[in-house]
Backbone as a ProteinNet text record, in pm:
[ID]
protein_1_A
[PRIMARY]
MPKLYTIHCPAVPEHRVDWTPIPAAYQALPLMAPGKPGKNPELARLLQRCPSCVVRFQFGR
[TERTIARY]
10005.4	10025.4	9989.4	9906.8	9868.4	9985	9984.2	10085.4	10053.3	10157.9	10138.7	10191.3	10133.1	10180.5	10168.5	10241	10232.3	10233.3	10177.9	10176.4	10237.8	10330.9	10384.7	10348.3	10286.1	10247.6	10303.9	10403	10458.8	10361.7	10266.1	10173.7	10054.4	9997.4	9875.7	9898.9	9930.3	9957.9	9844	9720.1	9606.3	9607.1	9684.3	9691.4	9784.6	9862.3	9958.7	9887.2	9942	9884.9	9999	9978.6	10075.9	10070	10155.3	10155.4	10017.8	9958.3	9821.6	9816.5	9733	9718.5	9661.1	9713.2	9660	9517.4	9421.1	9282.2	9272.9	9177.7	9161.8	9151.2	9087.8	9070.7	9204.8	9308.5	9439.3	9545.8	9512.2	9610.7	9673.9	9600.9	9653	9753.7	9756.2	9850.5	9992.4	10091.9	10230.2	10283.4	10371	10431.8	10539.3	10605.9	10711.5	10654.7	10711	10667.6	10708.4	10615.2	10649.8	10753	10866.5	10968.9	11054.2	11034.5	11112.8	11156.7	11265.8	11303.5	11212.2	11189.3	11109.6	10968.1	10897.1	10760.9	10662.2	10551	10446.2	10377.6	10396.5	10338	10185.2	10126.8	9980.3	9921.9	9980.5	9933.1	9955.9	10071	10098.8	9996.2	9962.9	9865.4	9726.9	9689.3	9558.7	9549.7	9661.4	9661.9	9685.4	9740	9765.9	9636.7	9645.4	9530.1	9542.6	9666	9690.5	9823.8	9856.7	9982.3	10109	10100.3	10217.7	10243.9	10148	10161.6	10270.9	10355.3	10459.9	10416.9	10396.5	10351.4	10472.9	10484.1	10592	10529.7	10592.5	10544.3	10640.8	10587.4	10671.8	10686	10809.5	10837.2	10867.8	10834.7	10858.5	11003.9	11023.9	11161.5	11215.7
11166.2	11022.7	10963.5	10859.1	10802.4	10729	10728.6	10655.4	10506.2	10422.3	10277.9	10202.6	10083.9	9996.7	9851.7	9765.1	9621.7	9555.8	9435.7	9361	9224	9185.4	9049.9	8991.8	8875.2	8812.5	8670.8	8646.2	8511.9	8412.2	8460.6	8371.7	8329.5	8423.1	8395.1	8440.7	8347.6	8386.3	8463.6	8442.6	8513	8662.7	8704.6	8846.2	8924.3	8855.6	8924	9009.6	9129.7	9225.3	9278.2	9279.3	9339.4	9490.9	9563.6	9709.9	9764	9834.1	9883.5	10027.2	10112.7	10247.7	10242.8	10328.2	10340	10392.6	10338.2	10385.8	10538.1	10597.8	10744	10802.2	10730.3	10780.6	10798.7	10726	10731.3	10803.5	10851.6	10916.6	11040.2	11108.3	11231.3	11203.2	11081.7	11049.3	11041.3	11088.9	11082.9	10939.7	10907.3	10774.3	10759.3	10870	10867.8	10909.7	10851.7	10886.4	11030.3	11112.4	11251.6	11259.5	11323.3	11344.8	11223.8	11110.8	10989.4	10928.3	10852.6	10782.7	10662.6	10626.8	10507.9	10540.6	10433.2	10451.3	10485.1	10541.7	10584.4	10460.3	10430.7	10309.7	10312.7	10431.5	10442.1	10398.4	10446	10409.6	10260.7	10209.3	10066	9982.3	10022.8	9949.6	9949.7	10062.2	10071.6	9978.8	9956.7	9875.6	9726.7	9693	9552.6	9473.2	9345.1	9256.5	9169.7	9151.3	9079.8	9130.2	9098.4	9148.1	9099.3	8989.1	8936.6	9005.9	9080.6	9146	9253.3	9252.3	9352.8	9445.6	9572.4	9671.2	9749	9761.6	9839.5	9948.3	10066	10178.6	10207.2	10257.9	10302.8	10453.6	10497.5	10639.6	10700.3	10828.4	10898.7	10893.6	10897.8	10889.5	11025.7
5576.6	5572.3	5708.5	5713.5	5842.6	5908.7	6038.8	6114.2	6104.4	6096.5	6080.9	6202.1	6225.2	6332.4	6288.4	6357.4	6336.4	6473.7	6481.8	6608	6583.1	6670.1	6672	6807.7	6808.9	6935.6	6940.3	7027.6	7037.7	7101.4	7178.5	7249.6	7164.3	7089	7011.2	6866.5	6775.6	6636.6	6569.5	6610.4	6550.6	6581.5	6680.9	6717.4	6625.5	6543.7	6457.5	6353.7	6333	6237.9	6151.6	6019.1	5928.1	5941.8	5870.7	5878.8	5842.9	5937.9	5926.6	5978.4	5920.4	5976.4	6118.8	6203.4	6339	6326.5	6402.9	6393.3	6411.4	6342.3	6341.9	6482.8	6573.6	6710.4	6782	6738.2	6804.8	6722.8	6602.4	6515.1	6580.2	6666.8	6728.1	6839.9	6892.8	7000.3	6944.2	7020.9	6971.9	6973	6876.4	6872.4	6979.3	7010.3	7111.3	7246.5	7352.4	7487.5	7517.4	7566.5	7597.1	7710	7682.6	7783.9	7816.2	7746.5	7773.4	7640.7	7643.4	7520.3	7497.3	7373.3	7342.1	7299.1	7263.3	7211.6	7322.5	7283.4	7375.5	7434.3	7563.2	7621.4	7624.7	7634.8	7637	7502.3	7393.5	7260.3	7234.1	7273	7255	7330.8	7452.1	7534.1	7468.5	7408.1	7341.9	7220.8	7152.3	7030.9	7056.8	7174.2	7207.8	7215.1	7179.9	7193.5	7318.1	7367	7492.2	7548.1	7672.9	7731.2	7660	7585.5	7514.6	7381.5	7331.7	7201.2	7205.3	7101.7	7086.3	6973.2	7005.7	6907.3	6857.9	6725.3	6664.8	6578.2	6581.7	6502.7	6389.1	6278.4	6168.2	6180.7	6198.9	6214.8	6079.1	6063	5936.6	5894.8	5765.4	5713.6	5684.4
[MASK]
+++++++++++++++++++++++++++++++++++++++++++++++++++++++++++++

């Protein structure tokens, strides 16, 4: 099952993205930050469209 993400951007409404599969090039990256609590900041940065974008990941159930 592909990993999913969504983007909420308070600054630019056009940047908002509904739940979408993470692009194939980034599917291998972990959702969680290695050795730290919270999401992987590198992956979030790659998916952001601007610095105001908030990226959320859907974790397996």
